[in-house]
CSV table of C-alpha atoms in Angstrom, one decimal:
chain,number,residue,atom,x,y,z
A,1,MET,CA,27.0,-51.3,37.4
A,2,GLU,CA,30.2,-53.2,36.9
A,3,THR,CA,30.7,-56.3,39.0
A,4,ALA,CA,34.0,-56.5,40.8
A,5,VAL,CA,36.2,-59.4,40.0
A,6,GLN,CA,37.1,-61.6,43.0
A,7,PHE,CA,40.7,-62.8,43.2
A,8,SER,CA,42.0,-65.5,45.5
A,9,ILE,CA,45.6,-65.0,46.7
A,10,PRO,CA,47.4,-68.3,47.2
A,11,PRO,CA,48.4,-69.0,50.8
A,12,GLY,CA,51.9,-67.9,51.6
A,13,LEU,CA,52.4,-65.8,48.5
A,14,THR,CA,52.6,-62.5,50.5
A,15,ASP,CA,55.4,-63.8,52.7
A,16,LEU,CA,57.3,-65.3,49.8
A,17,LEU,CA,57.3,-62.1,47.8
A,18,GLU,CA,58.1,-60.0,51.0
A,19,GLU,CA,61.2,-62.1,51.7
A,20,PHE,CA,62.3,-61.9,48.0
A,21,VAL,CA,61.9,-58.1,47.9
A,22,VAL,CA,63.8,-57.9,51.2
A,23,LYS,CA,66.7,-59.8,49.7
A,24,CYS,CA,66.6,-57.7,46.4
A,25,ILE,CA,66.9,-54.4,48.4
A,26,GLN,CA,69.7,-55.9,50.5
A,27,GLU,CA,71.8,-57.1,47.7
A,28,ASN,CA,70.8,-54.7,44.9
A,29,PRO,CA,71.5,-57.2,42.0
A,30,THR,CA,72.6,-55.9,38.7
A,31,ASP,CA,70.6,-58.7,36.9
A,32,LEU,CA,67.3,-59.0,38.7
A,33,VAL,CA,66.1,-61.9,36.5
A,34,GLU,CA,69.2,-64.0,37.2
A,35,PHE,CA,69.1,-63.1,40.8
A,36,ALA,CA,65.4,-64.2,41.1
A,37,ALA,CA,66.2,-67.4,39.4
A,38,ASP,CA,69.0,-68.2,41.8
A,39,TYR,CA,66.9,-67.1,44.8
A,40,PHE,CA,63.9,-69.3,44.0
A,41,ASN,CA,66.2,-72.2,43.0
A,42,MET,CA,67.8,-72.0,46.4
A,43,LEU,CA,64.4,-72.1,48.1
A,44,ARG,CA,63.4,-75.1,45.9
A,45,LEU,CA,66.6,-77.0,46.8
A,46,GLY,CA,66.3,-76.1,50.4
A,47,ARG,CA,62.7,-77.5,50.5
A,48,LYS,CA,63.9,-80.7,48.8
A,49,LYS,CA,66.6,-81.1,51.4
A,50,LYS,CA,64.1,-80.5,54.2
A,51,ASP,CA,61.7,-83.0,52.7
A,52,SER,CA,64.6,-85.5,52.3
A,53,LYS,CA,65.7,-85.1,55.8
A,54,ALA,CA,62.1,-85.6,57.1
A,55,ALA,CA,61.9,-88.9,55.1
A,56,LYS,CA,65.2,-90.0,56.5
A,57,GLU,CA,64.1,-89.3,60.0
A,58,ALA,CA,60.9,-91.2,59.4
A,59,SER,CA,62.8,-94.2,58.2
A,60,THR,CA,64.9,-94.5,61.3
A,61,SER,CA,62.1,-96.3,62.9
A,62,LYS,CA,63.0,-99.3,60.7
A,63,PRO,CA,66.2,-100.8,62.3
A,64,GLU,CA,67.3,-102.7,59.2
A,65,LYS,CA,67.7,-99.4,57.3
A,66,LYS,CA,69.3,-97.3,60.0
A,67,GLU,CA,73.0,-98.1,59.1
A,68,CYS,CA,72.2,-97.4,55.4
A,69,MET,CA,70.6,-94.1,56.2
A,70,GLU,CA,73.5,-93.0,58.5
A,71,GLU,CA,75.9,-93.7,55.7
A,72,MET,CA,73.8,-91.6,53.2
A,73,GLU,CA,73.9,-88.7,55.7
A,74,GLU,CA,77.6,-88.3,55.6
A,75,PRO,CA,78.3,-85.0,54.2
A,76,GLN,CA,80.2,-84.8,50.9
A,77,GLU,CA,82.7,-82.0,51.2
A,78,PRO,CA,83.5,-80.1,48.0
A,79,PRO,CA,87.2,-79.5,46.9
A,80,LYS,CA,88.9,-76.6,48.5
A,81,MET,CA,86.0,-76.0,51.0
A,82,PRO,CA,86.9,-78.0,54.0
A,83,THR,CA,84.9,-77.5,57.2
A,84,ARG,CA,87.0,-75.3,59.4
A,85,GLY,CA,85.8,-76.5,62.8
A,86,ARG,CA,83.5,-73.6,63.4
A,87,ARG,CA,81.6,-73.7,66.6
A,88,ARG,CA,77.9,-74.7,66.3
A,89,ALA,CA,75.6,-72.2,68.0
A,90,VAL,CA,73.0,-73.2,70.5
A,91,ALA,CA,69.7,-72.7,68.9
A,92,ALA,CA,67.8,-69.7,70.4
A,93,GLU,CA,64.4,-69.9,72.0
A,94,ALA,CA,61.7,-68.1,70.1
A,95,TYR,CA,61.8,-64.4,71.0
A,96,ASN,CA,58.7,-62.8,72.4
A,97,PRO,CA,58.7,-59.1,71.3
A,98,ASN,CA,56.3,-58.3,74.2
A,99,GLU,CA,58.7,-59.3,76.9
A,100,SER,CA,60.6,-56.6,78.7
A,101,ASP,CA,64.3,-56.0,77.9
A,102,ALA,CA,64.9,-54.0,81.0
A,103,ASN,CA,67.2,-56.6,82.6
A,104,VAL,CA,69.2,-57.2,79.5
A,105,LYS,CA,72.8,-55.8,79.7
A,106,PRO,CA,73.7,-54.5,76.2
A,107,VAL,CA,76.8,-55.9,74.5
A,108,VAL,CA,79.5,-53.4,73.7
A,109,HIS,CA,82.6,-53.9,71.4
A,110,PRO,CA,84.8,-50.8,71.6
A,111,LYS,CA,85.7,-49.2,68.2
A,112,THR,CA,87.9,-46.5,66.9
A,113,GLU,CA,86.4,-43.6,65.1
A,114,GLU,CA,87.5,-44.9,61.8
A,115,GLN,CA,86.0,-48.3,62.5
A,116,LEU,CA,82.7,-46.6,63.5
A,117,GLN,CA,82.5,-44.5,60.4
A,118,ARG,CA,83.0,-47.6,58.2
A,119,LEU,CA,80.4,-49.5,60.1
A,120,LYS,CA,77.9,-46.7,59.7
A,121,LYS,CA,78.4,-46.6,56.0
A,122,SER,CA,78.1,-50.5,55.8
A,123,VAL,CA,74.7,-50.6,57.6
A,124,GLU,CA,73.1,-47.5,56.2
A,125,ASN,CA,71.1,-49.4,53.6
A,126,ILE,CA,70.4,-52.6,55.6
A,127,LEU,CA,66.6,-53.0,55.4
A,128,LEU,CA,66.4,-55.1,58.5
A,129,PHE,CA,67.6,-52.1,60.5
A,130,LYS,CA,64.9,-49.7,59.2
A,131,SER,CA,62.5,-50.9,61.9
A,132,CYS,CA,64.9,-49.7,64.6
A,133,ASP,CA,64.8,-46.3,66.2
A,134,ARG,CA,67.9,-44.2,66.9
A,135,ASP,CA,68.6,-45.7,70.3
A,136,GLN,CA,68.2,-49.2,69.1
A,137,LEU,CA,70.5,-48.6,66.1
A,138,LYS,CA,73.1,-47.1,68.4
A,139,GLU,CA,73.0,-50.3,70.5
A,140,ILE,CA,73.3,-52.5,67.3
A,141,LEU,CA,76.4,-50.5,66.3
A,142,ASN,CA,77.9,-50.9,69.7
A,143,ALA,CA,77.3,-54.7,69.7
A,144,MET,CA,78.8,-55.3,66.3
A,145,PHE,CA,82.4,-56.5,65.9
A,146,GLU,CA,84.8,-56.5,63.0
A,147,ARG,CA,86.2,-59.7,61.6
A,148,LYS,CA,89.0,-59.8,59.0
A,149,VAL,CA,88.9,-62.6,56.5
A,150,LYS,CA,91.3,-64.2,54.1
A,151,PRO,CA,90.7,-66.0,50.8
A,152,GLU,CA,88.9,-69.4,51.3
A,153,ASP,CA,87.7,-68.6,54.9
A,154,GLU,CA,84.4,-70.1,55.6
A,155,ILE,CA,82.0,-67.6,57.1
A,156,ILE,CA,79.0,-69.9,57.6
A,157,ARG,CA,78.3,-73.6,56.6
A,158,GLN,CA,75.0,-74.8,55.3
A,159,GLY,CA,73.2,-76.9,58.0
A,160,ASP,CA,75.0,-75.3,60.9
A,161,ASP,CA,73.1,-73.4,63.6
A,162,GLY,CA,73.1,-69.6,63.4
A,163,ASP,CA,75.4,-67.7,65.6
A,164,ASN,CA,75.8,-64.2,64.0
A,165,PHE,CA,74.3,-61.8,61.4
A,166,TYR,CA,76.9,-60.5,59.0
A,167,VAL,CA,77.3,-57.2,57.1
A,168,ILE,CA,80.0,-56.9,54.5
A,169,ASP,CA,82.5,-54.0,54.8
A,170,ASN,CA,84.6,-55.0,51.8
A,171,GLY,CA,85.7,-58.1,49.9
A,172,VAL,CA,84.2,-60.7,47.7
A,173,PHE,CA,82.1,-63.7,49.0
A,174,ASP,CA,80.6,-66.6,47.2
A,175,VAL,CA,77.4,-68.2,48.2
A,176,PHE,CA,77.0,-72.0,47.7
A,177,ILE,CA,74.1,-74.4,48.4
A,178,ASP,CA,74.2,-78.2,48.6
A,179,ASN,CA,72.5,-79.9,45.6
A,180,ASN,CA,72.5,-83.6,46.2
A,181,GLY,CA,76.0,-83.6,47.7
A,182,LYS,CA,77.4,-81.1,45.2
A,183,GLU,CA,78.2,-77.5,46.1
A,184,VAL,CA,76.6,-75.1,43.6
A,185,LYS,CA,77.5,-71.4,43.5
A,186,VAL,CA,74.3,-69.3,43.4
A,187,HIS,CA,75.5,-65.8,44.2
A,188,THR,CA,78.5,-63.5,44.8
A,189,PHE,CA,78.7,-60.5,47.1
A,190,LYS,CA,81.1,-57.8,46.2
A,191,ASP,CA,82.0,-55.1,48.8
A,192,SER,CA,78.4,-54.9,50.1
A,193,GLY,CA,75.4,-56.8,51.3
A,194,SER,CA,74.4,-58.8,54.4
A,195,PHE,CA,73.6,-62.4,55.1
A,196,GLY,CA,72.8,-64.8,57.9
A,197,GLU,CA,69.5,-63.3,59.1
A,198,LEU,CA,67.2,-66.2,58.2
A,199,ALA,CA,68.7,-68.7,60.6
A,200,LEU,CA,68.5,-66.2,63.4
A,201,MET,CA,65.0,-64.9,62.6
A,202,TYR,CA,63.3,-68.4,62.1
A,203,ASN,CA,65.6,-70.4,64.5
A,204,CYS,CA,66.6,-72.8,61.7
A,205,PRO,CA,69.9,-74.1,60.2
A,206,ARG,CA,71.9,-72.1,57.8
A,207,ASN,CA,70.5,-72.5,54.3
A,208,ALA,CA,73.8,-71.8,52.5
A,209,THR,CA,77.5,-71.8,52.7
A,210,ILE,CA,79.4,-68.6,52.3
A,211,ILE,CA,83.2,-68.5,51.4
A,212,ALA,CA,85.5,-65.5,51.3
A,213,LYS,CA,87.1,-65.3,47.8
A,214,SER,CA,89.4,-62.4,48.7
A,215,GLU,CA,90.8,-60.6,51.7
A,216,GLY,CA,88.1,-58.5,53.3
A,217,SER,CA,86.3,-57.3,56.4
A,218,ILE,CA,82.8,-58.1,57.8
A,219,TRP,CA,80.8,-56.9,60.7
A,220,ALA,CA,79.1,-59.4,62.9
A,221,LEU,CA,76.2,-59.1,65.3
A,222,ASP,CA,75.6,-61.8,67.8
A,223,GLN,CA,72.3,-63.9,67.7
A,224,SER,CA,71.0,-62.7,71.1
A,225,THR,CA,71.3,-59.0,70.3
A,226,PHE,CA,69.9,-59.5,66.7
A,227,ARG,CA,66.8,-61.3,67.9
A,228,ARG,CA,66.2,-59.0,70.8
A,229,ILE,CA,66.5,-55.7,68.9
A,230,VAL,CA,66.0,-56.4,65.2
A,231,VAL,CA,63.3,-59.1,65.3
A,232,GLY,CA,61.7,-57.6,68.4
A,233,ALA,CA,61.6,-54.1,66.8
A,234,ALA,CA,60.2,-55.4,63.5
A,235,ALA,CA,57.5,-57.3,65.4
A,236,ARG,CA,56.6,-54.3,67.6
A,237,ARG,CA,56.8,-52.0,64.5
A,238,ARG,CA,54.3,-54.2,62.7
A,239,GLN,CA,51.9,-54.3,65.7
A,240,MET,CA,52.1,-50.6,66.1
A,241,TYR,CA,51.5,-49.8,62.5
A,242,GLU,CA,48.6,-52.3,62.2
A,243,SER,CA,47.0,-50.8,65.3
A,244,LEU,CA,47.5,-47.4,63.8
A,245,LEU,CA,45.9,-48.3,60.5
A,246,GLU,CA,43.0,-50.1,62.1
A,247,ASN,CA,41.7,-46.7,63.3
A,248,VAL,CA,41.9,-45.1,59.9
A,249,PRO,CA,38.4,-45.0,58.4
A,250,MET,CA,39.6,-44.8,54.9
A,251,LEU,CA,41.2,-48.3,55.4
A,252,ALA,CA,38.3,-50.0,57.1
A,253,GLN,CA,37.5,-52.2,54.1
A,254,LEU,CA,41.1,-53.7,53.9
A,255,GLN,CA,41.5,-57.3,54.7
A,256,ALA,CA,43.8,-58.2,57.6
A,257,TYR,CA,46.7,-59.3,55.3
A,258,GLU,CA,46.3,-56.1,53.2
A,259,ARG,CA,46.7,-54.0,56.3
A,260,MET,CA,49.7,-56.1,57.3
A,261,ASN,CA,51.4,-55.5,53.9
A,262,LEU,CA,50.6,-51.8,54.2
A,263,ALA,CA,52.1,-51.7,57.7
A,264,ASP,CA,55.3,-53.3,56.3
A,265,ALA,CA,55.5,-50.6,53.6
A,266,LEU,CA,55.5,-47.8,56.1
A,267,GLU,CA,58.7,-45.9,57.2
A,268,THR,CA,58.9,-43.7,60.3
A,269,LYS,CA,60.2,-40.3,59.9
A,270,ILE,CA,60.8,-37.8,62.6
A,271,PHE,CA,60.5,-34.0,62.1
A,272,GLU,CA,61.8,-31.4,64.5
A,273,ASP,CA,59.6,-28.6,65.8
A,274,GLY,CA,58.8,-26.2,63.0
A,275,GLU,CA,60.2,-28.4,60.3
A,276,CYS,CA,58.2,-28.5,57.0
A,277,ILE,CA,56.9,-31.9,56.2
A,278,ILE,CA,54.7,-31.0,53.2
A,279,ARG,CA,55.1,-27.8,51.2
A,280,GLU,CA,52.2,-26.2,49.4
A,281,LYS,CA,52.2,-26.6,45.5
A,282,ASP,CA,54.9,-29.2,45.6
A,283,GLU,CA,54.4,-32.5,43.8
A,284,ALA,CA,52.9,-35.2,46.0
A,285,ASP,CA,55.2,-38.2,46.6
A,286,CYS,CA,53.7,-39.8,49.8
A,287,MET,CA,51.1,-39.6,52.5
A,288,TYR,CA,51.6,-39.6,56.4
A,289,PHE,CA,50.0,-41.2,59.5
A,290,ILE,CA,50.9,-39.4,62.7
A,291,GLU,CA,52.4,-41.7,65.2
A,292,ASP,CA,53.0,-39.1,67.9
A,293,GLY,CA,53.1,-35.3,68.1
A,294,THR,CA,51.1,-32.5,66.5
A,295,VAL,CA,51.3,-30.9,63.1
A,296,ARG,CA,49.7,-27.7,61.8
A,297,VAL,CA,48.2,-27.1,58.4
A,298,THR,CA,48.7,-23.8,56.6
A,299,VAL,CA,47.5,-22.4,53.3
A,300,SER,CA,49.4,-19.2,52.0
A,301,ASP,CA,51.1,-19.0,55.5
A,302,LYS,CA,47.7,-18.9,57.3
A,303,GLU,CA,47.1,-21.7,59.8
A,304,ILE,CA,43.9,-23.6,59.0
A,305,SER,CA,44.0,-26.5,61.5
A,306,LYS,CA,46.1,-28.9,63.6
A,307,LEU,CA,46.4,-32.6,63.4
A,308,ASN,CA,47.2,-35.0,66.2
A,309,LYS,CA,48.3,-38.6,66.9
A,310,GLY,CA,46.3,-41.1,64.9
A,311,GLU,CA,45.2,-38.7,62.1
A,312,TYR,CA,46.7,-38.7,58.6
A,313,PHE,CA,47.4,-36.2,55.9
A,314,GLY,CA,48.8,-36.0,52.3
A,315,GLU,CA,46.4,-38.5,50.7
A,316,LEU,CA,44.4,-35.7,49.0
A,317,ALA,CA,47.1,-34.8,46.3
A,318,LEU,CA,47.8,-38.6,45.7
A,319,VAL,CA,44.1,-39.4,45.1
A,320,LEU,CA,43.4,-36.3,42.9
A,321,LYS,CA,47.0,-36.4,41.3
A,322,GLN,CA,47.4,-32.8,42.0
A,323,PRO,CA,50.1,-30.7,43.8
A,324,ARG,CA,49.9,-30.2,47.5
A,325,SER,CA,47.1,-28.0,48.5
A,326,ALA,CA,48.6,-26.9,51.9
A,327,SER,CA,51.8,-26.8,53.9
A,328,ILE,CA,52.3,-29.0,57.0
A,329,PHE,CA,54.7,-28.3,59.8
A,330,ALA,CA,55.7,-30.1,63.0
A,331,PHE,CA,54.2,-28.2,65.9
A,332,GLY,CA,54.9,-27.9,69.6
A,333,GLY,CA,57.9,-30.3,69.5
A,334,GLU,CA,59.0,-33.4,67.6
A,335,ALA,CA,56.4,-35.0,65.3
A,336,LYS,CA,56.8,-38.7,64.4
A,337,CYS,CA,55.0,-39.8,61.2
A,338,ALA,CA,54.7,-43.1,59.3
A,339,CYS,CA,55.3,-42.3,55.7
A,340,LEU,CA,53.7,-44.3,52.7
A,341,ASN,CA,55.4,-43.4,49.4
A,342,VAL,CA,53.3,-43.0,46.2
A,343,ASP,CA,54.3,-46.3,44.7
A,344,ALA,CA,53.2,-48.2,47.8
A,345,PHE,CA,50.1,-46.0,48.0
A,346,GLU,CA,49.0,-47.0,44.5
A,347,ARG,CA,50.0,-50.6,44.8
A,348,LEU,CA,48.5,-51.3,48.2
A,349,LEU,CA,45.6,-49.1,48.5
A,350,GLY,CA,43.9,-50.3,45.2
A,351,PRO,CA,40.9,-51.7,47.3
A,352,CYS,CA,40.4,-48.2,48.7
A,353,MET,CA,40.8,-46.2,45.6
A,354,ASP,CA,37.2,-46.6,44.3
A,355,ILE,CA,35.8,-45.5,47.6
A,356,MET,CA,38.2,-42.5,47.7
A,357,LYS,CA,37.3,-41.5,44.1
A,358,ARG,CA,33.5,-41.8,44.9
A,359,ASN,CA,34.2,-39.5,47.7
A,360,VAL,CA,35.7,-36.7,45.6
A,361,GLY,CA,32.9,-34.4,46.9
A,362,HIS,CA,34.3,-34.8,50.4
A,363,TYR,CA,37.8,-33.9,49.2
A,364,GLU,CA,36.4,-30.9,47.4
A,365,GLU,CA,34.9,-29.8,50.6
A,366,GLN,CA,38.3,-30.1,52.3
A,367,ARG,CA,39.7,-27.9,49.5
A,368,LYS,CA,37.1,-25.3,50.2
A,369,LYS,CA,37.9,-25.3,53.8
A,370,LEU,CA,41.5,-24.7,52.9
A,371,GLY,CA,40.4,-21.6,51.0
A,372,LEU,CA,41.0,-23.1,47.5
A,373,ASP,CA,38.8,-23.2,44.4
A,374,SER,CA,37.2,-26.6,43.4
């Protein structure tokens, strides 16, 4: 019998890589290696600045050094990037996703049909909004407002409090970070992308300065709406998915952090009554966990069984690397399913794969129940 090799995952690695992947998906860089170098360099410099600030604050207890420290804290403005007197936002309280939003009045900024279509196109690939349902996304679109920019306009300034989350409609925007008093350009957005979420999500100062380098247009979402809907939806989504996954016997041996990563990889899909979710003999590309509703299982147009909330399907073809052995349809109304694509299945369910393979006999019994040969 082979002995399993035990690996120890460094604390914080999962969160670090998660945030990096989010930024990659948001910005879709053409040179991933260069983008990764810029991203982690920005994190390193931000940590150095934080450590330096903490050291300065500690030293203020020594009166004889106070004047010197205050002089050192004077910002060194780079050429052609003057501070434009932007209002500093009041830091938000930590948002509790379990609190009721019933008494909150939604923010609405009227838009023309042309503006609305441009906005929908700009946000369609924003990963942060994937956690939101249709009603929440509609509220986000209503709350966003357009801002026209000119060359050299400062959108955000490193060290300021967060006020808005921004989505680029069009234009070129340079990203700078402070490196020992010198502004260093680390990235350029061109006609797409989003920024400003970290200060709002973690209630911390801006970690970069962003300057418009051309005329353009951006969409802004205020801090309160962003935290209430986007942060709240993400937190509730993770809680819901983790609760769903805890009840799946196949995943019982996963560690808590592994279930958390799996929950973050899920994507909700809604199927109308009668809509085909999986078609028999198709290639397998994902598996599903039923969040709400009922689905029916058919083989050769003959109904075999029904599955309800909390059950799952589609893993058989992924485990055996075979075409779909049955068709699945939404039944009796809308069916809401959490989808896990094949890449995430193979990457995140490695700890379960040996058990699933040892249980091939069980899967073969399922195939026989579906009227198929082994």
